[in-house]
GROMACS .gro file of C-alpha atoms in nm:
model
  354
    1MET     CA    1   0.004   0.017  -0.002
    2ASN     CA    2   0.137   0.345  -0.096
    3GLU     CA    3   0.221   0.564   0.198
    4SER     CA    4  -0.011   0.839   0.072
    5GLY     CA    5  -0.304   0.591   0.059
    6LEU     CA    6  -0.290   0.435   0.412
    7LYS     CA    7  -0.274   0.646   0.727
    8ILE     CA    8  -0.176   0.457   1.054
    9SER     CA    9  -0.283   0.586   1.409
   10ILE     CA   10  -0.073   0.485   1.693
   11VAL     CA   11  -0.274   0.506   2.034
   12VAL     CA   12  -0.046   0.518   2.337
   13THR     CA   13  -0.235   0.464   2.646
   14CYS     CA   14  -0.093   0.554   2.987
   15TYR     CA   15  -0.179   0.536   3.354
   16ASN     CA   16   0.097   0.620   3.590
   17TYR     CA   17   0.375   0.457   3.355
   18ALA     CA   18   0.596   0.767   3.354
   19LYS     CA   19   0.892   0.517   3.397
   20TYR     CA   20   0.832   0.379   3.053
   21LEU     CA   21   0.622   0.624   2.868
   22ARG     CA   22   0.883   0.827   2.689
   23LEU     CA   23   1.026   0.493   2.541
   24ALA     CA   24   0.688   0.411   2.407
   25ILE     CA   25   0.613   0.759   2.231
   26ASP     CA   26   0.979   0.784   2.117
   27SER     CA   27   0.916   0.432   1.953
   28ALA     CA   28   0.586   0.565   1.782
   29LEU     CA   29   0.761   0.880   1.663
   30ALA     CA   30   1.058   0.695   1.521
   31GLN     CA   31   0.860   0.485   1.270
   32THR     CA   32   1.025   0.469   0.920
   33TYR     CA   33   0.665   0.505   0.768
   34SER     CA   34   0.568   0.872   0.727
   35ASN     CA   35   0.195   0.870   0.717
   36VAL     CA   36   0.158   0.807   1.094
   37GLU     CA   37  -0.036   1.007   1.371
   38ILE     CA   38   0.041   0.948   1.729
   39ILE     CA   39  -0.231   0.982   1.996
   40VAL     CA   40  -0.122   0.962   2.363
   41VAL     CA   41  -0.419   0.913   2.617
   42ASP     CA   42  -0.329   1.005   2.989
   43ASP     CA   43  -0.576   0.821   3.201
   44GLY     CA   44  -0.564   1.040   3.489
   45SER     CA   45  -0.219   0.955   3.592
   46THR     CA   46  -0.083   1.091   3.909
   47ASP     CA   47   0.275   1.079   3.831
   48ASN     CA   48   0.466   1.295   3.598
   49SER     CA   49   0.312   1.136   3.277
   50GLY     CA   50   0.129   1.443   3.192
   51ALA     CA   51   0.458   1.641   3.185
   52ILE     CA   52   0.633   1.392   2.975
   53ILE     CA   53   0.343   1.392   2.718
   54GLY     CA   54   0.337   1.792   2.719
   55SER     CA   55   0.717   1.790   2.632
   56TYR     CA   56   0.633   1.644   2.287
   57GLY     CA   57   0.419   1.951   2.188
   58ASP     CA   58   0.229   1.917   1.863
   59ARG     CA   59   0.429   1.598   1.764
   60VAL     CA   60   0.153   1.404   1.953
   61LYS     CA   61  -0.225   1.455   2.000
   62ALA     CA   62  -0.260   1.465   2.390
   63ILE     CA   63  -0.585   1.349   2.535
   64ARG     CA   64  -0.602   1.400   2.911
   65GLN     CA   65  -0.910   1.223   3.085
   66SER     CA   66  -1.000   1.141   3.444
   67ASN     CA   67  -0.905   0.790   3.566
   68GLN     CA   68  -1.153   0.554   3.410
   69GLY     CA   69  -0.938   0.245   3.302
   70HIS     CA   70  -0.766   0.100   3.016
   71ILE     CA   71  -1.084   0.024   2.823
   72ALA     CA   72  -1.195   0.397   2.842
   73ALA     CA   73  -0.830   0.501   2.745
   74CYS     CA   74  -0.855   0.273   2.451
   75ASN     CA   75  -1.213   0.390   2.363
   76GLY     CA   76  -1.088   0.775   2.389
   77GLY     CA   77  -0.803   0.715   2.163
   78TYR     CA   78  -0.990   0.521   1.908
   79ALA     CA   79  -1.245   0.812   1.896
   80GLU     CA   80  -0.968   1.058   1.794
   81ALA     CA   81  -0.802   0.830   1.536
   82ALA     CA   82  -0.807   0.930   1.189
   83GLY     CA   83  -0.608   0.668   1.044
   84ASP     CA   84  -0.708   0.369   0.831
   85VAL     CA   85  -0.515   0.133   1.063
   86VAL     CA   86  -0.502   0.178   1.449
   87VAL     CA   87  -0.248   0.030   1.666
   88PHE     CA   88  -0.299   0.047   2.040
   89LEU     CA   89   0.027   0.077   2.237
   90ASP     CA   90   0.036   0.017   2.626
   91ALA     CA   91   0.286   0.279   2.758
   92ASP     CA   92   0.528   0.006   2.893
   93ASP     CA   93   0.575  -0.152   2.547
   94VAL     CA   94   0.775  -0.012   2.255
   95LEU     CA   95   0.744  -0.067   1.858
   96LEU     CA   96   1.028  -0.140   1.619
   97ARG     CA   97   1.088   0.136   1.365
   98SER     CA   98   0.964  -0.079   1.078
   99MET     CA   99   0.621  -0.176   1.236
  100ALA     CA  100   0.422   0.073   1.054
  101THR     CA  101   0.611   0.017   0.711
  102GLU     CA  102   0.549  -0.365   0.751
  103VAL     CA  103   0.191  -0.336   0.846
  104ALA     CA  104   0.131  -0.109   0.542
  105ALA     CA  105   0.298  -0.337   0.307
  106ALA     CA  106   0.085  -0.641   0.445
  107TRP     CA  107  -0.245  -0.479   0.481
  108THR     CA  108  -0.537  -0.538   0.245
  109PRO     CA  109  -0.880  -0.368   0.219
  110THR     CA  110  -1.037  -0.701   0.345
  111SER     CA  111  -0.809  -0.742   0.655
  112ALA     CA  112  -0.970  -0.698   0.994
  113LYS     CA  113  -0.622  -0.678   1.133
  114VAL     CA  114  -0.258  -0.728   1.058
  115GLN     CA  115  -0.079  -0.922   1.349
  116TYR     CA  116   0.308  -0.995   1.414
  117ASP     CA  117   0.542  -1.123   1.672
  118LEU     CA  118   0.654  -0.950   1.988
  119ASP     CA  119   0.985  -0.982   2.143
  120ILE     CA  120   0.954  -1.035   2.524
  121ILE     CA  121   1.143  -0.799   2.738
  122ASP     CA  122   1.194  -0.739   3.107
  123GLY     CA  123   1.144  -0.406   3.315
  124SER     CA  124   1.490  -0.279   3.221
  125GLY     CA  125   1.424  -0.357   2.845
  126ALA     CA  126   1.656  -0.657   2.834
  127ASP     CA  127   1.547  -0.911   2.578
  128LEU     CA  128   1.438  -1.222   2.743
  129GLY     CA  129   1.501  -1.443   2.445
  130ARG     CA  130   1.125  -1.527   2.393
  131LYS     CA  131   0.872  -1.437   2.141
  132PHE     CA  132   0.505  -1.435   2.138
  133CYS     CA  133   0.350  -1.599   1.936
  134ASN     CA  134   0.652  -1.740   1.738
  135PHE     CA  135   0.484  -1.711   1.406
  136VAL     CA  136   0.616  -1.884   1.074
  137ASP     CA  137   0.584  -1.844   0.722
  138GLY     CA  138   0.264  -2.018   0.609
  139TYR     CA  139   0.071  -1.897   0.896
  140ASP     CA  140  -0.136  -1.674   0.650
  141ALA     CA  141  -0.504  -1.563   0.612
  142PRO     CA  142  -0.632  -1.892   0.457
  143ARG     CA  143  -0.465  -2.099   0.755
  144VAL     CA  144  -0.608  -1.858   1.013
  145LYS     CA  145  -0.956  -1.900   0.841
  146ALA     CA  146  -0.924  -2.273   0.854
  147GLU     CA  147  -0.825  -2.276   1.201
  148PHE     CA  148  -1.118  -2.045   1.295
  149GLN     CA  149  -1.360  -2.259   1.112
  150SER     CA  150  -1.246  -2.573   1.299
  151GLY     CA  151  -1.171  -2.445   1.645
  152ALA     CA  152  -1.332  -2.105   1.654
  153THR     CA  153  -1.004  -1.953   1.747
  154TYR     CA  154  -0.652  -1.895   1.623
  155ARG     CA  155  -0.325  -1.771   1.744
  156TRP     CA  156  -0.281  -1.380   1.823
  157PRO     CA  157  -0.048  -1.178   2.031
  158VAL     CA  158  -0.132  -0.928   2.306
  159THR     CA  159  -0.226  -0.547   2.239
  160ALA     CA  160   0.098  -0.417   2.096
  161GLY     CA  161   0.124  -0.709   1.831
  162ASN     CA  162  -0.209  -0.597   1.634
  163ALA     CA  163  -0.293  -0.328   1.391
  164TYR     CA  164  -0.657  -0.315   1.341
  165SER     CA  165  -0.844  -0.169   1.039
  166LYS     CA  166  -1.048   0.118   1.139
  167TRP     CA  167  -1.373  -0.007   0.939
  168PHE     CA  168  -1.339  -0.318   1.176
  169LEU     CA  169  -1.308  -0.094   1.487
  170ASP     CA  170  -1.616   0.115   1.368
  171LEU     CA  171  -1.801  -0.198   1.379
  172VAL     CA  172  -1.724  -0.317   1.725
  173MET     CA  173  -1.610   0.000   1.930
  174PRO     CA  174  -1.661   0.157   2.172
  175LEU     CA  175  -1.575  -0.135   2.393
  176THR     CA  176  -1.790  -0.229   2.689
  177VAL     CA  177  -1.570  -0.508   2.834
  178ALA     CA  178  -1.431  -0.496   3.185
  179LEU     CA  179  -1.083  -0.521   3.070
  180ALA     CA  180  -0.823  -0.659   2.821
  181PRO     CA  181  -0.947  -0.485   2.509
  182ASP     CA  182  -0.710  -0.692   2.299
  183GLY     CA  183  -0.879  -1.016   2.405
  184MET     CA  184  -1.219  -0.917   2.274
  185LEU     CA  185  -1.105  -0.735   1.952
  186ASN     CA  186  -0.888  -1.047   1.877
  187THR     CA  187  -1.138  -1.294   1.939
  188VAL     CA  188  -1.414  -1.147   1.729
  189ALA     CA  189  -1.192  -1.004   1.441
  190PRO     CA  190  -1.214  -1.339   1.210
  191VAL     CA  191  -1.596  -1.284   1.219
  192TYR     CA  192  -1.553  -0.951   1.020
  193GLY     CA  193  -1.260  -1.002   0.804
  194ASP     CA  194  -0.916  -1.157   0.707
  195ILE     CA  195  -0.636  -1.205   0.976
  196VAL     CA  196  -0.289  -1.108   0.802
  197THR     CA  197   0.015  -1.229   0.977
  198VAL     CA  198   0.379  -1.080   0.955
  199PRO     CA  199   0.607  -1.344   1.078
  200ASN     CA  200   0.835  -1.091   1.219
  201SER     CA  201   0.895  -0.935   1.565
  202LEU     CA  202   0.765  -0.571   1.517
  203ALA     CA  203   0.728  -0.469   1.873
  204SER     CA  204   0.843  -0.564   2.235
  205TYR     CA  205   0.613  -0.662   2.526
  206ARG     CA  206   0.759  -0.577   2.852
  207ILE     CA  207   0.706  -0.805   3.163
  208HIS     CA  208   0.764  -0.627   3.496
  209GLY     CA  209   0.534  -0.775   3.732
  210ASN     CA  210   0.272  -0.523   3.714
  211ASN     CA  211   0.112  -0.651   3.390
  212LEU     CA  212  -0.266  -0.734   3.392
  213TRP     CA  213  -0.207  -1.089   3.416
  214ALA     CA  214   0.100  -1.110   3.596
  215SER     CA  215   0.159  -1.384   3.854
  216ASN     CA  216   0.422  -1.577   4.034
  217GLY     CA  217   0.242  -1.904   4.018
  218ALA     CA  218   0.160  -1.893   4.381
  219ASP     CA  219  -0.161  -1.680   4.371
  220LEU     CA  220  -0.422  -1.954   4.301
  221THR     CA  221  -0.687  -1.690   4.195
  222ARG     CA  222  -0.500  -1.572   3.883
  223LEU     CA  223  -0.548  -1.902   3.666
  224PRO     CA  224  -0.923  -1.924   3.721
  225GLU     CA  225  -0.964  -1.554   3.670
  226ARG     CA  226  -0.785  -1.583   3.318
  227ILE     CA  227  -1.010  -1.888   3.243
  228HIS     CA  228  -1.319  -1.705   3.338
  229HIS     CA  229  -1.234  -1.397   3.141
  230ARG     CA  230  -1.159  -1.606   2.843
  231GLN     CA  231  -1.503  -1.786   2.880
  232VAL     CA  232  -1.654  -1.425   2.861
  233GLU     CA  233  -1.458  -1.341   2.544
  234ILE     CA  234  -1.572  -1.661   2.380
  235SER     CA  235  -1.968  -1.574   2.487
  236ILE     CA  236  -1.911  -1.230   2.315
  237LEU     CA  237  -1.766  -1.414   2.009
  238ARG     CA  238  -2.078  -1.616   1.974
  239GLU     CA  239  -2.291  -1.293   2.002
  240HIS     CA  240  -2.099  -1.121   1.730
  241ALA     CA  241  -2.116  -1.457   1.498
  242ALA     CA  242  -2.492  -1.477   1.546
  243ARG     CA  243  -2.527  -1.121   1.456
  244LYS     CA  244  -2.307  -1.149   1.143
  245GLY     CA  245  -2.478  -1.498   1.048
  246VAL     CA  246  -2.145  -1.656   1.081
  247SER     CA  247  -2.153  -2.055   1.173
  248LEU     CA  248  -1.926  -2.155   1.453
  249PRO     CA  249  -1.800  -2.504   1.513
  250ALA     CA  250  -1.965  -2.678   1.808
  251VAL     CA  251  -1.646  -2.697   2.005
  252ASN     CA  252  -1.494  -2.531   2.306
  253PRO     CA  253  -1.234  -2.291   2.158
  254MET     CA  254  -1.012  -2.324   2.480
  255ASP     CA  255  -0.948  -2.679   2.372
  256PHE     CA  256  -0.759  -2.532   2.054
  257GLU     CA  257  -0.555  -2.281   2.271
  258ILE     CA  258  -0.232  -2.405   2.411
  259ALA     CA  259  -0.232  -2.135   2.681
  260PHE     CA  260  -0.570  -2.238   2.818
  261ILE     CA  261  -0.487  -2.593   2.800
  262ASN     CA  262  -0.206  -2.501   3.024
  263TYR     CA  263  -0.406  -2.279   3.264
  264ARG     CA  264  -0.685  -2.549   3.303
  265LEU     CA  265  -0.417  -2.817   3.361
  266MET     CA  266  -0.235  -2.602   3.613
  267SER     CA  267  -0.551  -2.515   3.779
  268LEU     CA  268  -0.649  -2.887   3.835
  269LYS     CA  269  -0.293  -2.972   3.946
  270LEU     CA  270  -0.310  -2.700   4.204
  271GLY     CA  271  -0.659  -2.775   4.319
  272ALA     CA  272  -0.794  -2.436   4.204
  273ARG     CA  273  -1.168  -2.437   4.072
  274TYR     CA  274  -1.291  -2.290   3.777
  275ALA     CA  275  -1.630  -2.296   3.578
  276GLY     CA  276  -1.633  -2.614   3.346
  277MET     CA  277  -1.382  -2.821   3.528
  278GLU     CA  278  -1.600  -3.116   3.564
  279ALA     CA  279  -1.551  -3.186   3.210
  280ASP     CA  280  -1.185  -3.166   3.238
  281SER     CA  281  -0.914  -3.402   3.371
  282PRO     CA  282  -0.541  -3.394   3.355
  283MET     CA  283  -0.513  -3.688   3.129
  284ARG     CA  284  -0.777  -3.525   2.895
  285LEU     CA  285  -0.607  -3.207   2.878
  286TRP     CA  286  -0.256  -3.354   2.821
  287MET     CA  287  -0.394  -3.563   2.536
  288ARG     CA  288  -0.564  -3.247   2.390
  289GLY     CA  289  -0.241  -3.056   2.405
  290LEU     CA  290  -0.052  -3.337   2.226
  291ALA     CA  291  -0.316  -3.350   1.949
  292LEU     CA  292  -0.296  -2.953   1.924
  293MET     CA  293   0.088  -2.983   1.882
  294ARG     CA  294   0.052  -3.217   1.590
  295SER     CA  295  -0.166  -2.962   1.411
  296GLU     CA  296  -0.012  -2.641   1.510
  297LEU     CA  297   0.212  -2.444   1.271
  298MET     CA  298   0.497  -2.335   1.476
  299PRO     CA  299   0.856  -2.419   1.535
  300TRP     CA  300   0.929  -2.768   1.611
  301ARG     CA  301   1.152  -2.647   1.920
  302MET     CA  302   0.841  -2.470   2.068
  303LYS     CA  303   0.626  -2.778   2.000
  304LEU     CA  304   0.885  -2.999   2.189
  305ILE     CA  305   0.896  -2.759   2.487
  306HIS     CA  306   0.510  -2.759   2.513
  307VAL     CA  307   0.509  -3.153   2.503
  308VAL     CA  308   0.783  -3.165   2.757
  309TRP     CA  309   0.604  -2.928   2.979
  310LEU     CA  310   0.248  -3.074   2.967
  311SER     CA  311   0.400  -3.434   3.032
  312ALA     CA  312   0.612  -3.311   3.322
  313LEU     CA  313   0.302  -3.123   3.473
  314VAL     CA  314   0.040  -3.412   3.423
  315LEU     CA  315   0.288  -3.671   3.578
  316SER     CA  316   0.397  -3.454   3.886
  317PRO     CA  317   0.220  -3.482   4.213
  318ARG     CA  318   0.064  -3.161   4.344
  319TRP     CA  319   0.385  -3.071   4.564
  320LEU     CA  320   0.605  -3.090   4.248
  321ALA     CA  321   0.350  -2.934   4.018
  322SER     CA  322   0.324  -2.628   4.223
  323ARG     CA  323   0.707  -2.584   4.227
  324LEU     CA  324   0.712  -2.644   3.840
  325ILE     CA  325   0.442  -2.376   3.794
  326ALA     CA  326   0.624  -2.129   4.010
  327LEU     CA  327   0.936  -2.192   3.817
  328ARG     CA  328   0.758  -2.147   3.479
  329PHE     CA  329   0.607  -1.812   3.595
  330ASN     CA  330   0.927  -1.686   3.726
  331ARG     CA  331   1.179  -1.832   3.466
  332ALA     CA  332   1.309  -1.493   3.357
  333MET     CA  333   1.447  -1.443   3.708
  334TYR     CA  334   1.645  -1.745   3.686
  335LEU     CA  335   1.732  -1.755   3.322
  336GLN     CA  336   1.853  -1.390   3.286
  337PRO     CA  337   2.165  -1.424   3.511
  338VAL     CA  338   2.252  -1.756   3.307
  339ARG     CA  339   2.193  -1.566   2.977
  340ARG     CA  340   2.419  -1.277   3.101
  341THR     CA  341   2.697  -1.499   3.217
  342VAL     CA  342   2.712  -1.701   2.896
  343THR     CA  343   2.709  -1.385   2.685
  344GLY     CA  344   3.001  -1.247   2.894
  345MET     CA  345   3.196  -1.561   2.866
  346LEU     CA  346   3.150  -1.576   2.470
  347ARG     CA  347   3.247  -1.216   2.452
  348ARG     CA  348   3.570  -1.281   2.652
  349VAL     CA  349   3.641  -1.586   2.429
  350SER     CA  350   3.586  -1.365   2.119
  351GLY     CA  351   3.800  -1.105   2.227
  352PRO     CA  352   3.760  -0.715   2.182
  353ALA     CA  353   3.526  -0.616   1.878
  354ARG     CA  354   3.752  -0.485   1.580
   0.00000   0.00000   0.00000
């Protein structure tokens, strides 16, 4: 798509994230694509976020509102967006400079959204060596459509990994869900149009302990909360599909989502209760996970990791399962020192750069 023909709006939403805000805004301003507008929504921050936003002058469009929550901030930014495509950027995340360029190149008039991988970084910005969702070539619009037709779901990244067509947002916004706007938007998007995937990392998602679904694996309420929230999103999907006359398969979409196979299995192993658990068992979820890994289009290394993890979890007694789950949620804390040590050793062995 020619730059003059496609305008991209980047909506930065912030509440008391002054620590990261400048990095987010700078990443939006640094786009190599010229036809971009930046809207920054300050949701009643009480730190110095307002001053940081003000320092950019007319390079960004600033919206100041009383504290109403993330959904209201997204709604406010969307209402001011003049672009053909809208990207919602949480203030603790950052975009790669090529994001808008690659989105514009991939976008088509029938695209409900363009999605792409996210690099996972920690609070200091260090790369944790992981991606979300680990897309590969071949995960294209026809593949997504086929997955949606069989399982009523597909693989999608969180907020910063999605660029939504304005025509799609006009059909479903303003949002009325309680939280997690990306979940609702991504869930219903295939009902309205194509899902185009760019198999590259075009943004970074920051994990710092205060994320919406942050957990250390010890809080038993977090897993059932995630499951319940996903069940609400699936109910919303069914409403939109019925409204559009789109037929959905008679399946539980969470049986086709490795994350929610994981959350349900973890809940069962920890003794945490969730709606619908009567139909689940550790063995059933393990078998469902293995079946999903056979059909999923993802790197074989990731498939192997999922298989090993699910097998270890299903075979573990509760005391060991709780330790494995805590390790999983806190793996960055343990792996980062190892990664730094290995990197330092390699640098010493290779000698000074020439």
